PDB file of C-alpha atoms in Angstrom:
ATOM      1  CA  MET A 260     -62.749 -91.830  42.978  1.00 78.00           C
ATOM      2  CA  ARG A 261     -61.030 -89.044  41.063  1.00 88.00           C
ATOM      3  CA  ASN A 262     -57.512 -89.287  39.726  1.00 95.00           C
ATOM      4  CA  GLY A 263     -54.918 -87.427  41.723  1.00 96.00           C
ATOM      5  CA  ARG A 264     -53.587 -84.142  40.430  1.00 97.00           C
ATOM      6  CA  ILE A 265     -49.913 -83.908  39.473  1.00 98.00           C
ATOM      7  CA  ILE A 266     -47.676 -80.870  39.874  1.00 98.00           C
ATOM      8  CA  PHE A 267     -44.698 -81.734  37.690  1.00 98.00           C
ATOM      9  CA  LEU A 268     -41.484 -79.798  38.390  1.00 98.00           C
ATOM     10  CA  ASN A 269     -38.966 -79.914  35.532  1.00 98.00           C
ATOM     11  CA  GLY A 270     -35.530 -78.372  35.769  1.00 96.00           C
ATOM     12  CA  THR A 271     -31.849 -79.155  35.764  1.00 95.00           C
ATOM     13  CA  SER A 272     -29.939 -80.785  38.548  1.00 91.00           C
ATOM     14  CA  SER A 273     -29.347 -78.288  41.397  1.00 91.00           C
ATOM     15  CA  SER A 274     -32.190 -76.004  40.246  1.00 95.00           C
ATOM     16  CA  GLY A 275     -33.995 -76.386  43.581  1.00 95.00           C
ATOM     17  CA  LYS A 276     -36.835 -78.702  42.579  1.00 97.00           C
ATOM     18  CA  SER A 277     -36.690 -80.793  45.738  1.00 95.00           C
ATOM     19  CA  SER A 278     -36.650 -77.707  47.976  1.00 97.00           C
ATOM     20  CA  ILE A 279     -39.649 -76.271  46.131  1.00 98.00           C
ATOM     21  CA  ALA A 280     -41.442 -79.616  46.412  1.00 98.00           C
ATOM     22  CA  ARG A 281     -40.961 -79.675  50.192  1.00 97.00           C
ATOM     23  CA  GLU A 282     -42.386 -76.166  50.448  1.00 98.00           C
ATOM     24  CA  LEU A 283     -45.356 -77.129  48.292  1.00 98.00           C
ATOM     25  CA  LEU A 284     -46.212 -80.049  50.568  1.00 97.00           C
ATOM     26  CA  ALA A 285     -46.306 -77.618  53.484  1.00 97.00           C
ATOM     27  CA  ILE A 286     -48.697 -75.129  51.858  1.00 97.00           C
ATOM     28  CA  LEU A 287     -50.976 -77.000  49.430  1.00 96.00           C
ATOM     29  CA  ASP A 288     -54.594 -77.324  50.516  1.00 90.00           C
ATOM     30  CA  GLY A 289     -56.735 -80.464  50.584  1.00 87.00           C
ATOM     31  CA  ASP A 290     -55.651 -84.003  51.311  1.00 89.00           C
ATOM     32  CA  PRO A 291     -51.941 -84.474  52.031  1.00 93.00           C
ATOM     33  CA  TRP A 292     -49.891 -84.346  48.862  1.00 97.00           C
ATOM     34  CA  PHE A 293     -47.006 -86.736  48.136  1.00 98.00           C
ATOM     35  CA  HIS A 294     -43.564 -85.780  46.850  1.00 97.00           C
ATOM     36  CA  LEU A 295     -42.580 -88.501  44.386  1.00 96.00           C
ATOM     37  CA  ALA A 296     -39.038 -87.657  43.315  1.00 93.00           C
ATOM     38  CA  VAL A 297     -36.948 -89.275  40.610  1.00 91.00           C
ATOM     39  CA  ASP A 298     -34.015 -89.248  43.060  1.00 88.00           C
ATOM     40  CA  GLY A 299     -36.022 -91.535  45.319  1.00 90.00           C
ATOM     41  CA  VAL A 300     -36.190 -94.157  42.577  1.00 91.00           C
ATOM     42  CA  ASN A 301     -32.508 -93.676  41.772  1.00 86.00           C
ATOM     43  CA  ALA A 302     -31.688 -94.353  45.422  1.00 87.00           C
ATOM     44  CA  MET A 303     -33.356 -97.780  45.233  1.00 91.00           C
ATOM     45  CA  ARG A 304     -30.858 -98.987  42.652  1.00 87.00           C
ATOM     46  CA  ALA A 305     -27.812-100.925  43.844  1.00 88.00           C
ATOM     47  CA  ASN A 306     -24.708 -98.726  43.921  1.00 84.00           C
ATOM     48  CA  ARG A 307     -22.403-100.868  41.827  1.00 85.00           C
ATOM     49  CA  GLU A 308     -20.316-100.614  38.699  1.00 86.00           C
ATOM     50  CA  VAL A 309     -22.220-101.213  35.465  1.00 83.00           C
ATOM     51  CA  ALA A 310     -20.776-102.179  32.110  1.00 87.00           C
ATOM     52  CA  PRO A 311     -20.962 -99.189  29.734  1.00 85.00           C
ATOM     53  CA  GLU A 312     -22.952-101.167  27.166  1.00 88.00           C
ATOM     54  CA  ALA A 313     -25.610-101.967  29.796  1.00 90.00           C
ATOM     55  CA  LEU A 314     -25.975 -98.479  31.244  1.00 86.00           C
ATOM     56  CA  ASP A 315     -28.432 -97.017  28.731  1.00 88.00           C
ATOM     57  CA  GLY A 316     -30.862 -99.893  29.200  1.00 92.00           C
ATOM     58  CA  ILE A 317     -30.714 -99.666  32.996  1.00 92.00           C
ATOM     59  CA  LEU A 318     -31.339 -95.923  32.979  1.00 90.00           C
ATOM     60  CA  ARG A 319     -34.201 -96.217  30.515  1.00 93.00           C
ATOM     61  CA  ARG A 320     -35.899 -98.940  32.567  1.00 95.00           C
ATOM     62  CA  THR A 321     -35.448 -96.847  35.705  1.00 94.00           C
ATOM     63  CA  ARG A 322     -37.106 -93.839  34.075  1.00 95.00           C
ATOM     64  CA  MET A 323     -39.917 -95.880  32.534  1.00 96.00           C
ATOM     65  CA  GLY A 324     -40.651 -97.474  35.899  1.00 97.00           C
ATOM     66  CA  TYR A 325     -40.669 -94.084  37.595  1.00 97.00           C
ATOM     67  CA  HIS A 326     -43.128 -92.682  35.061  1.00 98.00           C
ATOM     68  CA  ARG A 327     -45.472 -95.605  35.663  1.00 98.00           C
ATOM     69  CA  ALA A 328     -45.140 -95.299  39.428  1.00 97.00           C
ATOM     70  CA  VAL A 329     -46.310 -91.681  39.112  1.00 98.00           C
ATOM     71  CA  ALA A 330     -49.294 -92.808  37.043  1.00 98.00           C
ATOM     72  CA  GLY A 331     -50.127 -95.584  39.513  1.00 98.00           C
ATOM     73  CA  MET A 332     -50.081 -93.294  42.541  1.00 98.00           C
ATOM     74  CA  ALA A 333     -52.239 -90.712  40.788  1.00 98.00           C
ATOM     75  CA  ALA A 334     -54.665 -93.373  39.512  1.00 98.00           C
ATOM     76  CA  ALA A 335     -55.214 -94.400  43.149  1.00 97.00           C
ATOM     77  CA  GLY A 336     -56.372 -90.842  43.909  1.00 97.00           C
ATOM     78  CA  ASN A 337     -53.171 -89.405  45.369  1.00 97.00           C
ATOM     79  CA  ASP A 338     -52.203 -85.800  44.650  1.00 97.00           C
ATOM     80  CA  LEU A 339     -48.512 -85.646  43.726  1.00 98.00           C
ATOM     81  CA  VAL A 340     -45.636 -83.230  43.463  1.00 98.00           C
ATOM     82  CA  VAL A 341     -43.201 -84.792  41.005  1.00 97.00           C
ATOM     83  CA  ASP A 342     -39.677 -83.617  40.210  1.00 96.00           C
ATOM     84  CA  HIS A 343     -37.831 -84.821  37.146  1.00 96.00           C
ATOM     85  CA  ILE A 344     -35.234 -83.800  34.570  1.00 95.00           C
ATOM     86  CA  LEU A 345     -36.597 -83.876  31.012  1.00 96.00           C
ATOM     87  CA  SER A 346     -33.131 -83.770  29.471  1.00 94.00           C
ATOM     88  CA  GLU A 347     -33.815 -86.530  26.919  1.00 94.00           C
ATOM     89  CA  PRO A 348     -36.716 -86.226  24.402  1.00 95.00           C
ATOM     90  CA  TRP A 349     -37.952 -89.775  24.931  1.00 96.00           C
ATOM     91  CA  ARG A 350     -38.710 -89.079  28.596  1.00 97.00           C
ATOM     92  CA  LEU A 351     -41.280 -86.427  27.734  1.00 97.00           C
ATOM     93  CA  ALA A 352     -42.717 -88.570  24.919  1.00 97.00           C
ATOM     94  CA  ASP A 353     -43.180 -91.474  27.325  1.00 97.00           C
ATOM     95  CA  LEU A 354     -44.793 -89.254  29.952  1.00 98.00           C
ATOM     96  CA  LEU A 355     -47.239 -87.782  27.451  1.00 98.00           C
ATOM     97  CA  ASP A 356     -48.403 -91.334  26.799  1.00 97.00           C
ATOM     98  CA  VAL A 357     -48.316 -92.718  30.345  1.00 98.00           C
ATOM     99  CA  LEU A 358     -49.990 -89.683  31.952  1.00 98.00           C
ATOM    100  CA  SER A 359     -52.762 -89.333  29.398  1.00 96.00           C
ATOM    101  CA  GLY A 360     -56.023 -88.689  31.228  1.00 94.00           C
ATOM    102  CA  PHE A 361     -54.395 -87.050  34.266  1.00 97.00           C
ATOM    103  CA  ASP A 362     -54.345 -83.371  35.190  1.00 97.00           C
ATOM    104  CA  VAL A 363     -50.630 -82.519  35.028  1.00 98.00           C
ATOM    105  CA  PHE A 364     -49.525 -78.987  35.893  1.00 98.00           C
ATOM    106  CA  LEU A 365     -46.184 -78.736  34.114  1.00 98.00           C
ATOM    107  CA  VAL A 366     -43.872 -76.308  35.929  1.00 98.00           C
ATOM    108  CA  GLY A 367     -40.617 -75.010  34.500  1.00 98.00           C
ATOM    109  CA  VAL A 368     -38.043 -74.469  37.247  1.00 98.00           C
ATOM    110  CA  ARG A 369     -35.484 -72.136  35.689  1.00 97.00           C
ATOM    111  CA  CYS A 370     -32.195 -70.962  37.149  1.00 96.00           C
ATOM    112  CA  PRO A 371     -29.223 -69.132  35.574  1.00 96.00           C
ATOM    113  CA  LEU A 372     -26.330 -71.412  34.642  1.00 95.00           C
ATOM    114  CA  PRO A 373     -23.700 -69.648  36.800  1.00 94.00           C
ATOM    115  CA  GLU A 374     -25.906 -70.150  39.854  1.00 95.00           C
ATOM    116  CA  LEU A 375     -26.492 -73.790  38.956  1.00 94.00           C
ATOM    117  CA  GLU A 376     -22.766 -74.364  38.664  1.00 92.00           C
ATOM    118  CA  ARG A 377     -22.124 -72.639  42.000  1.00 93.00           C
ATOM    119  CA  ARG A 378     -24.709 -74.858  43.724  1.00 93.00           C
ATOM    120  CA  GLU A 379     -23.272 -77.944  42.053  1.00 88.00           C
ATOM    121  CA  ARG A 380     -19.803 -77.167  43.395  1.00 88.00           C
ATOM    122  CA  GLU A 381     -21.079 -76.468  46.902  1.00 88.00           C
ATOM    123  CA  ARG A 382     -23.260 -79.570  47.113  1.00 82.00           C
ATOM    124  CA  GLY A 383     -20.540 -81.980  46.072  1.00 71.00           C
ATOM    125  CA  ASP A 384     -23.050 -84.812  45.516  1.00 69.00           C
ATOM    126  CA  ARG A 385     -23.616 -84.248  41.796  1.00 70.00           C
ATOM    127  CA  LEU A 386     -21.369 -85.110  38.892  1.00 74.00           C
ATOM    128  CA  PRO A 387     -19.479 -81.987  37.794  1.00 76.00           C
ATOM    129  CA  GLY A 388     -20.958 -80.572  34.608  1.00 83.00           C
ATOM    130  CA  ALA A 389     -24.353 -82.258  34.949  1.00 85.00           C
ATOM    131  CA  ALA A 390     -26.249 -78.970  35.180  1.00 87.00           C
ATOM    132  CA  ALA A 391     -24.394 -77.495  32.200  1.00 89.00           C
ATOM    133  CA  TYR A 392     -25.125 -80.591  30.113  1.00 91.00           C
ATOM    134  CA  GLN A 393     -28.807 -80.464  30.980  1.00 93.00           C
ATOM    135  CA  TYR A 394     -29.188 -76.688  30.737  1.00 93.00           C
ATOM    136  CA  ALA A 395     -29.859 -76.439  26.993  1.00 88.00           C
ATOM    137  CA  ARG A 396     -31.876 -79.652  26.901  1.00 95.00           C
ATOM    138  CA  VAL A 397     -34.232 -79.697  29.852  1.00 96.00           C
ATOM    139  CA  HIS A 398     -36.489 -76.859  28.652  1.00 96.00           C
ATOM    140  CA  ALA A 399     -36.160 -77.579  24.917  1.00 96.00           C
ATOM    141  CA  HIS A 400     -39.860 -78.439  24.540  1.00 96.00           C
ATOM    142  CA  GLY A 401     -40.636 -74.824  25.511  1.00 95.00           C
ATOM    143  CA  VAL A 402     -44.197 -75.272  26.840  1.00 97.00           C
ATOM    144  CA  TYR A 403     -45.313 -74.921  30.469  1.00 98.00           C
ATOM    145  CA  ASP A 404     -48.397 -74.149  32.490  1.00 98.00           C
ATOM    146  CA  VAL A 405     -46.339 -71.953  34.809  1.00 98.00           C
ATOM    147  CA  GLU A 406     -42.648 -71.107  35.276  1.00 98.00           C
ATOM    148  CA  VAL A 407     -40.622 -69.987  38.277  1.00 98.00           C
ATOM    149  CA  ASP A 408     -37.102 -68.581  38.674  1.00 98.00           C
ATOM    150  CA  SER A 409     -35.290 -70.358  41.489  1.00 97.00           C
ATOM    151  CA  GLY A 410     -32.249 -68.155  41.004  1.00 95.00           C
ATOM    152  CA  ALA A 411     -34.186 -64.993  41.821  1.00 96.00           C
ATOM    153  CA  ASP A 412     -36.735 -66.353  44.317  1.00 97.00           C
ATOM    154  CA  THR A 413     -36.584 -68.559  47.399  1.00 97.00           C
ATOM    155  CA  PRO A 414     -38.063 -72.067  47.334  1.00 98.00           C
ATOM    156  CA  ARG A 415     -41.005 -70.810  49.424  1.00 98.00           C
ATOM    157  CA  ALA A 416     -41.653 -67.929  47.017  1.00 98.00           C
ATOM    158  CA  CYS A 417     -41.528 -70.301  44.044  1.00 98.00           C
ATOM    159  CA  ALA A 418     -43.902 -72.674  45.833  1.00 98.00           C
ATOM    160  CA  GLU A 419     -46.325 -69.837  46.568  1.00 98.00           C
ATOM    161  CA  GLN A 420     -46.371 -68.888  42.879  1.00 98.00           C
ATOM    162  CA  ILE A 421     -47.081 -72.475  41.868  1.00 98.00           C
ATOM    163  CA  ARG A 422     -49.767 -72.904  44.510  1.00 98.00           C
ATOM    164  CA  ALA A 423     -51.502 -69.706  43.425  1.00 98.00           C
ATOM    165  CA  TYR A 424     -51.595 -70.879  39.821  1.00 98.00           C
ATOM    166  CA  VAL A 425     -52.747 -74.428  40.577  1.00 97.00           C
ATOM    167  CA  GLU A 426     -55.363 -73.564  43.180  1.00 96.00           C
ATOM    168  CA  GLY A 427     -56.633 -70.707  41.020  1.00 96.00           C
ATOM    169  CA  ALA A 428     -57.088 -73.029  38.062  1.00 97.00           C
ATOM    170  CA  VAL A 429     -58.787 -75.685  40.215  1.00 94.00           C
ATOM    171  CA  SER A 430     -61.175 -73.138  41.743  1.00 94.00           C
ATOM    172  CA  ARG A 431     -62.187 -72.005  38.250  1.00 96.00           C
ATOM    173  CA  GLY A 432     -62.650 -75.575  37.060  1.00 95.00           C
ATOM    174  CA  GLU A 433     -59.814 -75.203  34.537  1.00 96.00           C
ATOM    175  CA  SER A 434     -57.524 -78.050  33.540  1.00 96.00           C
ATOM    176  CA  PRO A 435     -53.820 -77.563  32.826  1.00 97.00           C
ATOM    177  CA  THR A 436     -53.004 -77.337  29.138  1.00 97.00           C
ATOM    178  CA  ALA A 437     -49.243 -77.841  28.693  1.00 98.00           C
ATOM    179  CA  PHE A 438     -49.349 -81.623  28.256  1.00 98.00           C
ATOM    180  CA  ALA A 439     -52.283 -81.348  25.830  1.00 97.00           C
ATOM    181  CA  ARG A 440     -50.426 -78.752  23.778  1.00 97.00           C
ATOM    182  CA  LEU A 441     -47.274 -80.883  23.747  1.00 97.00           C
ATOM    183  CA  ARG A 442     -49.264 -83.923  22.575  1.00 97.00           C
ATOM    184  CA  ALA A 443     -50.740 -81.851  19.768  1.00 95.00           C
ATOM    185  CA  MET A 444     -47.288 -80.597  18.783  1.00 94.00           C
ATOM    186  CA  ALA A 445     -45.912 -84.142  18.758  1.00 92.00           C
ATOM    187  CA  ALA A 446     -48.807 -85.330  16.596  1.00 90.00           C
ATOM    188  CA  ASP A 447     -48.280 -82.470  14.147  1.00 87.00           C
ATOM    189  CA  GLU A 448     -44.572 -83.250  13.880  1.00 83.00           C
ATOM    190  CA  GLY A 449     -45.105 -86.989  13.653  1.00 75.00           C
ATOM    191  CA  GLU A 450     -42.942 -87.587  16.707  1.00 46.00           C
ATOM    192  CA  GLY A 451     -43.068 -90.822  18.648  1.00 45.00           C
ATOM    193  CA  HIS A 452     -40.958 -92.241  21.412  1.00 46.00           C
ATOM    194  CA  GLY A 453     -37.440 -91.244  20.350  1.00 46.00           C
ATOM    195  CA  GLU A 454     -34.382 -93.303  20.974  1.00 45.00           C
ATOM    196  CA  GLY A 455     -32.487 -90.609  22.856  1.00 47.00           C
ATOM    197  CA  GLU A 456     -29.847 -91.958  25.183  1.00 48.00           C
ATOM    198  CA  ASP A 457     -29.680 -91.248  28.886  1.00 53.00           C
ATOM    199  CA  ALA A 458     -25.993 -91.973  29.358  1.00 45.00           C
ATOM    200  CA  GLY A 459     -24.942 -88.334  29.087  1.00 42.00           C
ATOM    201  CA  SER A 460     -27.621 -86.983  31.392  1.00 43.00           C
ATOM    202  CA  GLY A 461     -25.530 -87.025  34.549  1.00 44.00           C
ATOM    203  CA  ASP A 462     -27.067 -90.283  35.841  1.00 49.00           C
ATOM    204  CA  ARG A 463     -24.002 -92.506  36.030  1.00 41.00           C
ATOM    205  CA  VAL A 464     -22.579 -94.702  38.753  1.00 34.00           C
ATOM    206  CA  VAL A 465     -21.155 -92.437  41.440  1.00 36.00           C
ATOM    207  CA  PRO A 466     -19.266 -93.108  44.666  1.00 32.00           C
ATOM    208  CA  ALA A 467     -21.210 -94.291  47.702  1.00 31.00           C
ATOM    209  CA  GLY A 468     -22.909 -91.402  49.482  1.00 35.00           C
ATOM    210  CA  THR A 469     -23.517 -89.388  46.340  1.00 34.00           C
ATOM    211  CA  ARG A 470     -26.732 -89.114  44.378  1.00 36.00           C
ATOM    212  CA  ALA A 471     -27.089 -89.272  40.614  1.00 38.00           C
ATOM    213  CA  SER A 472     -29.631 -87.016  38.894  1.00 41.00           C
TER     214      SER A 472
END
């Protein structure tokens, strides 16, 4: 049994990752793909107040569990569309370790900040300022297999671009390279699993009915 392939969407809150993921599930060929979203794991957590000194540990455990759930689903042969926010360096470092041996197509979902802020205001289910906080951080690693602009293109158009890249690479027998390049960069720089905190990432306790990123 082969490992499942992973299309990994990275972008800020409100950048349209979930909408693109839904479109991808509708158009990708082969066995049915799964959308495994970080918001889905967030939604499993009890919506209660948390002491500030405990928050970082809870968020880190949530993220680490999510990363390993992705690996487990793919190891069982499931093809996945994953959406995440790589706004803290340790998240990417952990994923490079946990997803070693898997084909991961790393997709940058970019969107201009004014548009992100407009969407954030209209949605009303995100903490104000989350997108702005993440904007300079989420793409800091700078390496992707493919990038899309969700401010200029519709979710379907972005999904079509991603599908064309992924299915083209698969048909040619080519593996994605972004994760391999990032591992090489980390090795050259002597980077390990940093101690970056998650508390400023926009994932805090929010009122019932809202969703943290």
